[in-house]
Short mmCIF file of C-alpha atoms in Angstrom, two decimals:
data_model
loop_
_atom_site.label_atom_id
_atom_site.label_comp_id
_atom_site.label_asym_id
_atom_site.label_seq_id
_atom_site.Cartn_x
_atom_site.Cartn_y
_atom_site.Cartn_z
CA MET A 1 0.00 0.00 0.00
CA SER A 2 1.05 3.58 -0.69
CA GLU A 3 1.82 6.21 1.95
CA ALA A 4 -1.77 7.45 2.13
CA LEU A 5 -2.97 8.48 5.58
CA LEU A 6 -6.41 7.05 5.11
CA SER A 7 -7.57 4.72 2.34
CA GLY A 8 -10.93 3.22 1.57
CA ARG A 9 -11.08 0.22 -0.76
CA GLY A 10 -14.22 -1.24 -2.31
CA LEU A 11 -16.54 0.47 0.17
CA THR A 12 -20.11 -0.70 -0.31
CA LEU A 13 -23.09 0.06 1.88
CA ARG A 14 -26.78 -0.53 1.24
CA PHE A 15 -29.70 0.88 3.19
CA GLY A 16 -32.43 -1.59 2.25
CA THR A 17 -32.78 -1.37 -1.51
CA ILE A 18 -30.83 1.88 -1.75
CA THR A 19 -27.16 1.55 -2.57
CA ALA A 20 -25.53 4.44 -0.74
CA LEU A 21 -21.99 3.39 -1.59
CA ASP A 22 -21.09 1.15 -4.49
CA GLY A 23 -17.46 0.00 -4.49
CA VAL A 24 -15.91 3.36 -3.60
CA ASP A 25 -12.12 3.74 -3.39
CA ALA A 26 -10.74 6.84 -1.70
CA ASP A 27 -7.30 7.96 -0.53
CA LEU A 28 -6.38 10.82 1.74
CA TRP A 29 -2.76 11.97 1.68
CA PRO A 30 -1.01 13.71 4.57
CA GLY A 31 -1.75 17.42 4.69
CA GLU A 32 -4.17 17.52 1.76
CA VAL A 33 -7.76 18.67 1.58
CA LEU A 34 -9.97 16.24 -0.28
CA ALA A 35 -13.41 17.50 -1.23
CA VAL A 36 -16.23 15.07 -1.87
CA VAL A 37 -18.89 16.76 -3.97
CA GLY A 38 -22.19 15.68 -5.43
CA GLU A 39 -25.89 16.36 -5.10
CA SER A 40 -27.79 15.33 -2.00
CA GLY A 41 -28.36 11.62 -1.83
CA SER A 42 -25.20 10.84 -3.79
CA GLY A 43 -23.55 9.15 -0.80
CA LYS A 44 -21.09 11.89 0.24
CA THR A 45 -21.99 11.96 3.91
CA THR A 46 -22.28 8.18 4.04
CA LEU A 47 -18.76 7.94 2.64
CA LEU A 48 -17.54 10.40 5.26
CA ASN A 49 -19.13 8.39 8.08
CA VAL A 50 -17.71 5.13 6.75
CA LEU A 51 -14.22 6.62 6.43
CA ALA A 52 -14.47 7.99 9.98
CA GLY A 53 -15.49 4.61 11.34
CA ARG A 54 -18.93 5.85 12.36
CA LEU A 55 -20.79 3.58 9.91
CA ARG A 56 -19.74 0.04 9.15
CA PRO A 57 -19.68 -0.81 5.41
CA ASP A 58 -21.24 -4.02 4.06
CA ALA A 59 -18.04 -4.65 2.14
CA GLY A 60 -14.63 -3.04 1.79
CA HIS A 61 -12.03 -1.76 4.23
CA VAL A 62 -10.77 1.55 5.58
CA TRP A 63 -7.07 1.65 6.39
CA TYR A 64 -5.51 4.26 8.65
CA ARG A 65 -1.77 4.87 8.88
CA GLU A 66 -0.97 5.55 12.53
CA PRO A 67 1.80 8.01 13.53
CA ASP A 68 4.19 5.10 14.09
CA GLY A 69 3.63 3.90 10.49
CA HIS A 70 1.49 0.94 11.48
CA VAL A 71 -1.53 0.54 9.18
CA ALA A 72 -4.76 -0.38 10.97
CA ASP A 73 -8.17 -1.48 9.70
CA VAL A 74 -10.52 1.18 11.11
CA HIS A 75 -13.57 -1.10 11.21
CA ALA A 76 -11.65 -3.89 12.93
CA MET A 77 -10.48 -1.60 15.75
CA PRO A 78 -11.85 -2.28 19.21
CA LEU A 79 -14.31 0.42 20.28
CA PRO A 80 -12.01 1.97 22.95
CA VAL A 81 -9.21 2.42 20.39
CA LEU A 82 -11.55 3.95 17.84
CA ARG A 83 -12.98 6.31 20.42
CA ARG A 84 -9.52 7.38 21.54
CA LEU A 85 -8.70 8.07 17.91
CA HIS A 86 -11.82 10.22 17.58
CA ARG A 87 -10.88 12.14 20.70
CA SER A 88 -7.27 12.84 19.74
CA ASP A 89 -5.85 12.10 16.26
CA TRP A 90 -9.13 12.62 14.45
CA GLY A 91 -11.69 15.38 14.47
CA PHE A 92 -15.19 15.68 13.14
CA VAL A 93 -16.82 18.99 12.22
CA GLN A 94 -20.54 18.70 11.72
CA GLN A 95 -22.84 20.88 9.70
CA ASP A 96 -24.88 21.80 12.75
CA PRO A 97 -22.57 23.01 15.53
CA ARG A 98 -25.46 22.75 17.99
CA ALA A 99 -25.36 18.97 17.65
CA ALA A 100 -21.63 18.83 18.35
CA LEU A 101 -21.27 21.42 21.11
CA ARG A 102 -22.50 21.27 24.66
CA MET A 103 -24.86 24.21 24.56
CA ASP A 104 -25.17 24.50 28.35
CA VAL A 105 -21.41 24.53 28.93
CA SER A 106 -19.26 27.65 28.48
CA ALA A 107 -17.19 28.15 25.32
CA GLY A 108 -14.00 27.46 27.30
CA GLY A 109 -15.43 24.22 28.65
CA ASN A 110 -16.39 23.13 25.16
CA VAL A 111 -12.89 23.71 23.84
CA GLY A 112 -11.34 22.07 26.92
CA GLU A 113 -13.45 18.92 26.77
CA ARG A 114 -11.20 17.03 24.36
CA LEU A 115 -8.16 17.99 26.44
CA MET A 116 -9.83 16.69 29.59
CA ALA A 117 -10.94 13.52 27.81
CA ALA A 118 -7.30 13.04 26.84
CA GLY A 119 -6.31 13.31 30.51
CA ALA A 120 -5.51 17.00 31.12
CA ARG A 121 -6.15 17.69 34.81
CA HIS A 122 -4.65 21.15 35.34
CA TYR A 123 -7.35 23.81 35.20
CA GLY A 124 -4.95 26.67 34.50
CA HIS A 125 -3.33 24.88 31.56
CA ILE A 126 -6.67 23.80 30.09
CA ARG A 127 -7.91 27.36 30.30
CA GLU A 128 -4.79 28.82 28.68
CA GLU A 129 -5.02 26.35 25.82
CA ALA A 130 -8.74 27.04 25.38
CA ALA A 131 -8.09 30.80 25.32
CA ARG A 132 -5.36 30.34 22.74
CA TRP A 133 -7.70 28.36 20.48
CA LEU A 134 -10.53 30.85 20.84
CA GLU A 135 -8.09 33.49 19.61
CA GLU A 136 -7.08 31.23 16.73
CA VAL A 137 -10.68 31.08 15.54
CA GLU A 138 -11.21 34.80 16.14
CA ILE A 139 -13.57 34.54 19.08
CA ASP A 140 -13.07 37.28 21.67
CA VAL A 141 -11.47 35.70 24.77
CA ALA A 142 -13.82 37.83 26.87
CA ARG A 143 -16.61 35.53 25.68
CA MET A 144 -14.81 32.47 27.04
CA ASP A 145 -17.20 31.93 29.96
CA ASP A 146 -20.33 32.63 27.92
CA ARG A 147 -22.56 29.81 26.84
CA PRO A 148 -22.69 28.93 23.14
CA SER A 149 -26.43 29.61 23.20
CA THR A 150 -25.52 33.32 23.19
CA PHE A 151 -23.30 32.93 20.10
CA SER A 152 -24.17 33.62 16.46
CA GLY A 153 -24.20 30.81 13.87
CA GLY A 154 -20.77 31.70 12.50
CA MET A 155 -19.26 31.91 15.99
CA LEU A 156 -20.74 28.53 16.86
CA GLN A 157 -19.13 26.95 13.83
CA ARG A 158 -15.78 28.56 14.68
CA LEU A 159 -16.15 27.33 18.25
CA GLN A 160 -16.73 23.82 16.95
CA ILE A 161 -13.56 24.11 14.88
CA ALA A 162 -11.54 25.27 17.91
CA ARG A 163 -12.96 22.41 19.96
CA THR A 164 -11.95 19.94 17.26
CA LEU A 165 -8.45 21.27 16.58
CA VAL A 166 -7.40 21.69 20.22
CA THR A 167 -5.89 18.19 20.34
CA HIS A 168 -3.92 18.78 17.10
CA PRO A 169 -5.63 16.08 15.05
CA ARG A 170 -3.96 14.63 11.95
CA VAL A 171 -7.23 14.02 10.11
CA VAL A 172 -10.37 16.14 10.26
CA PHE A 173 -13.67 15.10 8.71
CA MET A 174 -15.91 18.01 7.77
CA ASP A 175 -19.54 17.62 6.81
CA GLU A 176 -20.81 20.78 5.07
CA PRO A 177 -19.02 23.07 7.55
CA THR A 178 -20.40 26.21 5.90
CA GLY A 179 -23.96 25.00 5.43
CA GLY A 180 -26.66 27.26 6.78
CA LEU A 181 -24.42 30.32 7.11
CA ASP A 182 -24.86 33.54 5.16
CA VAL A 183 -22.36 34.35 2.44
CA SER A 184 -20.13 36.86 4.24
CA VAL A 185 -19.87 34.62 7.33
CA GLN A 186 -19.14 31.68 5.04
CA ALA A 187 -16.30 33.55 3.36
CA ARG A 188 -14.70 34.39 6.69
CA LEU A 189 -15.06 30.83 7.93
CA LEU A 190 -13.58 29.39 4.74
CA ASP A 191 -10.66 31.73 5.03
CA LEU A 192 -10.13 30.63 8.63
CA ILE A 193 -10.33 26.92 7.80
CA ARG A 194 -7.92 27.35 4.90
CA THR A 195 -5.38 29.22 7.02
CA LEU A 196 -5.52 26.80 9.94
CA VAL A 197 -5.42 23.68 7.81
CA ARG A 198 -2.44 24.94 5.79
CA ARG A 199 -0.51 26.06 8.84
CA LEU A 200 -1.12 22.96 10.92
CA GLY A 201 -0.75 20.54 8.00
CA ILE A 202 -4.00 18.77 8.77
CA ALA A 203 -5.46 16.34 6.26
CA VAL A 204 -9.14 17.05 5.67
CA VAL A 205 -11.98 15.13 4.09
CA LEU A 206 -14.51 17.79 3.23
CA VAL A 207 -18.04 16.94 2.17
CA THR A 208 -19.85 19.73 0.40
CA HIS A 209 -22.45 20.29 -2.27
CA ASP A 210 -20.99 23.75 -2.90
CA LEU A 211 -18.41 23.71 -5.67
CA ALA A 212 -17.20 27.18 -4.70
CA VAL A 213 -16.24 25.85 -1.26
CA ALA A 214 -14.48 22.92 -2.87
CA ARG A 215 -12.57 25.21 -5.22
CA LEU A 216 -11.44 27.44 -2.39
CA LEU A 217 -10.31 24.77 0.07
CA ALA A 218 -9.60 21.54 -1.74
CA GLY A 219 -6.50 20.28 -3.48
CA ARG A 220 -8.31 17.26 -4.84
CA ILE A 221 -11.95 16.65 -5.67
CA MET A 222 -14.00 13.46 -5.84
CA VAL A 223 -17.34 13.72 -7.60
CA MET A 224 -20.00 11.27 -6.48
CA GLN A 225 -23.23 10.25 -8.12
CA ARG A 226 -25.59 7.52 -6.85
CA GLY A 227 -22.99 5.97 -4.58
CA ARG A 228 -20.18 5.85 -7.15
CA VAL A 229 -17.15 8.05 -7.74
CA VAL A 230 -17.62 9.34 -11.27
CA GLU A 231 -14.60 11.62 -11.40
CA ASP A 232 -11.52 12.15 -9.27
CA GLY A 233 -8.65 14.54 -9.77
CA LEU A 234 -6.91 17.80 -8.89
CA ALA A 235 -9.40 20.51 -7.99
CA ASP A 236 -8.60 22.84 -10.86
CA GLN A 237 -8.59 20.00 -13.33
CA VAL A 238 -11.99 18.72 -12.25
CA LEU A 239 -13.58 22.14 -12.06
CA ASP A 240 -12.06 23.69 -15.20
CA ASP A 241 -11.99 20.65 -17.43
CA PRO A 242 -14.66 18.23 -16.22
CA ARG A 243 -14.76 15.01 -18.19
CA HIS A 244 -17.77 13.15 -16.86
CA PRO A 245 -21.14 14.44 -18.11
CA TYR A 246 -22.44 14.63 -14.53
CA THR A 247 -19.48 16.75 -13.43
CA GLN A 248 -19.98 18.99 -16.47
CA LEU A 249 -23.59 19.42 -15.41
CA LEU A 250 -22.56 20.26 -11.81
CA VAL A 251 -19.93 22.75 -12.90
CA SER A 252 -22.19 24.44 -15.43
CA SER A 253 -25.02 24.74 -12.91
CA VAL A 254 -22.99 27.04 -10.65
CA LEU A 255 -24.36 30.55 -10.97
CA ALA A 256 -21.80 33.01 -12.24
CA ALA A 257 -21.26 35.82 -9.77
CA MET B 1 -43.34 -11.56 62.87
CA LYS B 2 -46.07 -14.01 61.87
CA GLY B 3 -47.01 -14.22 58.19
CA TYR B 4 -43.77 -12.69 56.96
CA ASN B 5 -40.50 -14.25 55.93
CA PHE B 6 -37.40 -13.21 57.91
CA ALA B 7 -36.59 -9.57 57.02
CA TYR B 8 -39.78 -9.20 54.91
CA LEU B 9 -38.38 -10.28 51.49
CA ASP B 10 -38.80 -13.87 50.29
CA GLU B 11 -35.67 -16.01 50.06
CA GLN B 12 -35.59 -16.05 46.23
CA THR B 13 -35.57 -12.26 46.12
CA LYS B 14 -32.78 -12.10 48.69
CA ARG B 15 -30.85 -14.64 46.66
CA MET B 16 -31.21 -12.45 43.56
CA LEU B 17 -30.08 -9.42 45.56
CA ARG B 18 -27.07 -11.26 46.97
CA ARG B 19 -26.02 -12.37 43.49
CA ALA B 20 -26.13 -8.71 42.42
CA LEU B 21 -24.18 -7.73 45.54
CA LEU B 22 -21.47 -10.30 44.82
CA LYS B 23 -21.08 -8.94 41.31
CA ALA B 24 -21.02 -5.39 42.66
CA VAL B 25 -18.28 -6.24 45.16
CA ALA B 26 -16.30 -7.97 42.42
CA ILE B 27 -16.31 -4.81 40.26
CA PRO B 28 -16.01 -1.88 42.70
CA GLY B 29 -18.12 1.10 41.66
CA HIS B 30 -19.83 -0.67 38.76
CA GLN B 31 -23.63 -0.50 38.72
CA ILE B 32 -25.40 -3.88 38.66
CA PRO B 33 -29.06 -4.03 37.65
CA PHE B 34 -31.43 -5.96 39.91
CA GLY B 35 -35.15 -6.61 40.06
CA ALA B 36 -36.21 -4.15 42.74
CA ARG B 37 -39.40 -5.18 44.55
CA GLU B 38 -42.30 -3.06 45.63
CA MET B 39 -41.57 -2.18 49.25
CA PRO B 40 -43.98 -0.93 51.91
CA LEU B 41 -42.55 2.60 51.73
CA PRO B 42 -42.48 5.16 48.92
CA TYR B 43 -39.68 5.57 46.39
CA GLY B 44 -37.16 8.10 47.63
CA TRP B 45 -37.52 6.90 51.20
CA GLY B 46 -34.93 4.18 50.91
CA THR B 47 -36.52 1.31 48.98
CA GLY B 48 -33.11 0.38 47.54
CA GLY B 49 -31.29 0.56 50.86
CA ILE B 50 -33.98 -1.39 52.68
CA GLN B 51 -33.79 -4.25 50.14
CA VAL B 52 -30.00 -4.42 50.41
CA THR B 53 -30.24 -4.39 54.21
CA ALA B 54 -32.90 -7.14 54.10
CA SER B 55 -30.64 -9.34 51.98
CA VAL B 56 -27.52 -9.00 54.16
CA ILE B 57 -28.97 -8.84 57.67
CA GLY B 58 -28.88 -11.95 59.89
CA ARG B 59 -30.42 -12.85 63.24
CA GLY B 60 -27.26 -11.94 65.12
CA ASP B 61 -26.95 -8.48 63.59
CA THR B 62 -27.54 -5.14 65.26
CA LEU B 63 -29.03 -2.47 63.01
CA LYS B 64 -28.59 1.28 63.04
CA VAL B 65 -30.49 3.53 60.64
CA ILE B 66 -29.41 7.10 59.92
CA ASP B 67 -31.40 9.76 58.11
CA GLN B 68 -29.40 12.95 57.42
CA GLY B 69 -27.12 11.98 60.30
CA ALA B 70 -29.99 11.65 62.78
CA ASP B 71 -31.34 8.48 64.40
CA ASP B 72 -34.62 10.05 65.51
CA THR B 73 -36.22 11.28 62.28
CA THR B 74 -39.27 9.62 60.70
CA ASN B 75 -37.36 7.69 58.06
CA ALA B 76 -34.76 6.35 60.47
CA VAL B 77 -37.30 5.41 63.12
CA SER B 78 -39.67 3.64 60.74
CA ILE B 79 -36.99 1.62 58.94
CA ARG B 80 -35.45 0.60 62.27
CA ARG B 81 -38.88 -0.46 63.54
CA PHE B 82 -39.56 -2.27 60.25
CA PHE B 83 -36.56 -4.57 60.73
CA ALA B 84 -37.16 -4.96 64.45
CA LYS B 85 -40.62 -6.27 63.52
CA THR B 86 -39.93 -8.34 60.42
CA ALA B 87 -36.51 -9.73 61.37
CA GLY B 88 -36.56 -9.44 65.14
CA VAL B 89 -33.02 -8.06 65.12
CA ARG B 90 -31.55 -5.82 67.78
CA THR B 91 -31.46 -2.15 66.88
CA THR B 92 -29.26 0.60 68.20
CA THR B 93 -28.46 4.25 67.71
CA ARG B 94 -24.81 3.79 68.70
CA THR B 95 -22.51 3.58 65.71
CA ALA B 96 -19.91 1.42 67.46
CA GLU B 97 -22.50 -1.21 68.50
CA ALA B 98 -24.07 -1.65 65.06
CA THR B 99 -23.06 -4.40 62.64
CA VAL B 100 -25.26 -3.15 59.80
CA ILE B 101 -25.83 0.58 59.27
CA GLN B 102 -28.36 1.81 56.73
CA THR B 103 -27.85 5.46 55.92
CA ARG B 104 -29.26 8.32 53.96
CA HIS B 105 -27.09 11.40 53.27
CA ARG B 106 -24.36 10.80 55.88
CA ILE B 107 -21.47 8.60 56.96
CA PRO B 108 -21.11 8.44 60.77
CA GLU B 109 -18.34 10.54 62.33
CA THR B 110 -17.12 7.48 64.28
CA PRO B 111 -14.75 5.53 61.99
CA LEU B 112 -16.29 2.22 60.91
CA THR B 113 -14.60 -1.13 61.46
CA ASP B 114 -14.10 -4.24 59.35
CA ALA B 115 -16.91 -5.91 61.32
CA GLN B 116 -19.49 -3.49 59.94
CA ILE B 117 -21.48 -3.06 56.74
CA ILE B 118 -22.79 0.34 55.68
CA VAL B 119 -25.76 0.44 53.29
CA TYR B 120 -26.42 3.69 51.43
CA GLN B 121 -29.80 4.74 50.09
CA VAL B 122 -29.25 6.07 46.57
CA PRO B 123 -31.72 8.19 44.60
CA GLN B 124 -29.62 8.48 41.43
CA PRO B 125 -26.88 5.89 40.87
CA GLU B 126 -25.66 7.31 37.54
CA PRO B 127 -23.04 10.04 38.12
CA LEU B 128 -23.20 11.06 34.44
CA TYR B 129 -26.95 11.44 34.13
CA LYS B 130 -27.03 15.23 34.07
CA LEU B 131 -24.32 15.31 31.41
CA GLU B 132 -25.54 12.53 29.15
CA PRO B 133 -29.27 11.77 29.03
CA SER B 134 -28.92 8.40 27.25
CA ARG B 135 -28.31 5.42 29.53
CA THR B 136 -27.01 3.41 26.58
CA GLU B 137 -24.37 6.07 26.12
CA THR B 138 -23.49 6.40 29.83
CA ARG B 139 -23.02 2.62 30.01
CA ARG B 140 -20.68 2.87 27.04
CA MET B 141 -18.81 5.73 28.72
CA HIS B 142 -18.36 3.57 31.84
CA ALA B 143 -17.24 0.61 29.72
CA LEU B 144 -14.60 2.74 28.00
CA ALA B 145 -13.70 4.73 31.14
CA ASP B 146 -14.51 7.79 29.03
CA TYR B 147 -15.00 10.33 31.81
CA GLY B 148 -13.85 13.60 30.20
CA ALA B 149 -17.41 14.95 30.40
CA MET B 150 -17.35 14.83 34.20
CA HIS B 151 -14.30 17.04 34.25
CA VAL B 152 -16.13 19.47 31.97
CA LYS B 153 -18.66 19.83 34.78
CA LEU B 154 -15.87 20.54 37.27
CA TYR B 155 -14.29 22.99 34.80
CA GLU B 156 -17.60 24.85 34.59
CA GLN B 157 -17.76 25.07 38.36
CA VAL B 158 -14.32 26.63 38.62
CA ALA B 159 -15.01 28.96 35.67
CA ARG B 160 -18.26 30.14 37.21
CA TYR B 161 -17.67 30.06 40.97
CA GLY B 162 -13.87 30.13 41.22
CA GLN B 163 -13.91 26.74 42.93
CA ILE B 164 -15.49 23.32 42.64
CA ALA B 165 -18.78 24.10 44.38
CA ILE B 166 -20.37 20.64 44.42
CA SER B 167 -21.38 20.23 48.05
CA TYR B 168 -23.03 16.78 47.96
CA ASP B 169 -23.04 13.70 45.72
CA TYR B 170 -19.50 14.73 44.76
CA PRO B 171 -18.30 12.30 42.04
CA VAL B 172 -15.56 9.82 42.95
CA MET B 173 -13.30 7.40 41.09
CA VAL B 174 -13.38 3.96 42.65
CA ASN B 175 -10.39 1.65 42.42
CA GLY B 176 -8.95 3.90 39.70
CA ARG B 177 -11.51 2.59 37.23
CA HIS B 178 -15.21 3.40 37.74
CA LEU B 179 -16.78 6.81 38.20
CA MET B 180 -19.32 6.53 41.00
CA ALA B 181 -22.02 8.65 42.60
CA PRO B 182 -21.42 8.42 46.36
CA SER B 183 -25.18 9.09 46.95
CA PRO B 184 -26.13 12.51 48.32
CA ILE B 185 -23.67 12.47 51.22
CA PRO B 186 -21.89 15.80 51.76
CA ALA B 187 -18.51 16.17 50.03
CA PHE B 188 -17.24 16.40 53.64
CA ASP B 189 -17.85 12.64 53.96
CA ASN B 190 -16.08 11.64 50.73
CA PRO B 191 -12.63 11.16 52.34
CA LYS B 192 -14.21 8.69 54.79
CA MET B 193 -15.01 6.34 51.89
CA HIS B 194 -11.35 6.12 50.90
CA ARG B 195 -9.87 2.83 52.15
CA MET B 196 -12.79 2.43 54.56
CA LYS B 197 -12.53 -0.72 56.66
CA ALA B 198 -16.25 -1.47 56.40
CA LEU B 199 -18.00 -2.94 53.35
CA GLN B 200 -19.98 -0.21 51.56
CA LEU B 201 -23.13 -1.23 49.68
CA PHE B 202 -25.34 1.08 47.62
CA GLY B 203 -28.96 0.41 46.70
CA ALA B 204 -31.09 2.46 44.31
CA GLY B 205 -34.66 1.10 44.39
CA ARG B 206 -36.40 3.21 41.79
CA GLU B 207 -33.43 3.03 39.38
CA LYS B 208 -32.97 -0.69 40.17
CA ARG B 209 -29.19 -0.57 40.54
CA ILE B 210 -26.79 -1.93 43.16
CA TYR B 211 -23.12 -1.06 43.51
CA ALA B 212 -20.46 -1.53 46.13
CA VAL B 213 -17.08 -0.50 47.44
CA PRO B 214 -15.23 -3.40 49.11
CA PRO B 215 -13.18 -2.71 52.26
CA TYR B 216 -9.83 -0.91 51.82
CA THR B 217 -10.64 0.27 48.26
CA GLU B 218 -9.31 3.50 46.79
CA VAL B 219 -12.03 6.14 46.53
CA VAL B 220 -10.74 9.41 45.10
CA SER B 221 -12.79 12.59 44.66
CA LEU B 222 -12.34 14.12 41.20
CA ASP B 223 -10.51 17.43 41.06
CA PHE B 224 -7.91 19.49 39.20
CA GLU B 225 -4.22 19.60 40.07
CA ASP B 226 -4.47 23.34 40.73
CA TYR B 227 -7.95 23.13 42.31
CA PRO B 228 -7.69 20.15 44.65
CA PHE B 229 -10.71 18.59 46.34
CA ARG B 230 -11.63 20.26 49.62
CA ALA B 231 -14.06 18.85 52.18
CA GLY B 232 -16.10 21.83 53.29
CA ARG B 233 -17.97 22.32 56.56
CA ALA B 234 -19.64 25.29 58.22
CA PRO B 235 -16.93 27.28 60.08
CA HIS B 236 -18.55 26.96 63.50
CA ALA B 237 -18.48 24.80 66.60
CA CYS B 238 -21.45 22.57 67.47
CA ALA B 239 -23.77 24.54 69.77
CA LEU B 240 -24.47 21.42 71.84
CA CYS B 241 -21.17 19.54 72.13
CA GLY B 242 -18.68 22.14 70.92
CA ASP B 243 -17.10 19.92 68.25
CA THR B 244 -15.16 21.93 65.68
CA ALA B 245 -14.38 19.03 63.34
CA SER B 246 -17.76 17.35 62.76
CA TYR B 247 -20.23 18.10 59.97
CA LEU B 248 -22.82 20.65 61.09
CA ASP B 249 -26.48 21.27 60.32
CA GLU B 250 -27.83 24.79 60.45
CA VAL B 251 -31.05 24.82 62.49
CA VAL B 252 -33.46 27.74 62.35
CA THR B 253 -34.71 28.34 65.88
CA ASP B 254 -37.30 31.12 65.45
CA ASP B 255 -38.71 33.42 62.78
CA ARG B 256 -36.52 36.39 63.75
CA GLY B 257 -33.29 35.14 62.20
CA GLY B 258 -32.24 32.97 65.14
CA ARG B 259 -30.19 29.94 64.16
CA MET B 260 -27.71 27.49 65.59
CA PHE B 261 -25.20 25.01 64.21
CA VAL B 262 -25.35 21.51 65.62
CA CYS B 263 -23.70 18.19 64.78
CA SER B 264 -25.54 16.43 61.97
CA ASP B 265 -24.52 13.07 63.49
CA THR B 266 -26.80 12.93 66.56
CA ASN B 267 -25.11 9.85 68.02
CA HIS B 268 -21.69 11.48 67.76
CA CYS B 269 -23.01 14.61 69.48
CA ALA B 270 -24.77 12.70 72.26
CA THR B 271 -21.69 10.54 72.94
CA ARG B 272 -19.50 13.62 73.25
CA ARG B 273 -21.94 15.26 75.66
CA GLU B 274 -22.18 12.08 77.77
CA ARG B 275 -18.40 11.97 78.03
CA ALA B 276 -18.22 15.64 78.99
CA ALA B 277 -20.93 15.28 81.66
#
């Protein structure tokens, strides 16, 4: 096997008669942003969940290269190992930050949770680290003890990103991170994600239906249709010179600004 | 008493309870489900504790029942009378004389010995229930020793109040493995659970859970390195016996702001006064 950080091979998953994934191969290389695009129902989010070990495929394997070079089968991992991975080396950013955050716990507590789950037991250090990450995502440190329920949608999403990145993950899974935000907030968030990901060298699997988001963030794009990968290549190549008729349709349906 | 089995419960039920107790002792701090019976007292009055007591008490035992530290409140008196009637056992209010102690909200001030069993009445056995509403998920968290969420609660306390302000039911780690609710005893009593010589049994009747801490087991209150656990008590001396180290209750004496602080453990207070007299 190559030096890919995360590889899926022959991933197949059916929900009843619906084939959500049909023999999908996917590779994520260290430090790259891979965008998975397609219309709703094309299997993007299912693929993300299977790659992240949250959904078990009917067939196929997901391989993860651990920091020591050992390659592990994600779906054969014991639950405690997988959970530890999710709490440290991996991160998951959901579309709805309200589902990921603890809404009745202060912003600082939300950011500190992964640190505490990883065994941090010094309040002062946890708080310093949380403050540093709030600054990273451009949230005023004065709001540290406020509850997320008093935050705007864009702030909530940035808080979720801080909470995810605080343990310095190697792989982050993002499911429509800019969904439901207005355009100016989206732009700022995209800018933030791009800066952080580049600087920290995090590998990202990004699911989006928005080709503009994919163009801005991704190095590589996979286009999915009805559970299959119909096109896969460098972002510019896929967007500027789409080969598959479905990709051509997607690209041409983007409204020109 | 005629018409009743010894200690009210039938032998099959006691057998089921003892099996649960054995499992509980084998895995300190782990909650074991059991088939709680309908008892002749309402939920919240000690239906769990009374079933555990019924399953461990023998003819030679001497029973003490504590309610909020006192031996003379309704709950304590009626449970003591219940076992005197249904099991014919000796009862006492003196901690040192008892072999089985059923308690609600307190651990006696007198250190317990390895010849004693203490049975706690537990309203809510799940320490994570306010953080995670799903029991399926809390069970998984216990299985994986995934207790970060509990520290989030402590973090919030320090962030909001400048200290960990949990005054009762203060979460503990048992045997370095299981997070456990010590029942609503004051945090002041938590250090007494650590390496206690007596066997500690916990019964939650409504929630149908039993758990235990075997003698000499590590029981550590959760805290932060820079905000260590502190056992708080009212900074007064007992108005009756003058003790400055025991846990105190604040008693309102009139409707003009009059109040006094007295020992919550009535037996401890009475013993001290007897000695002084």
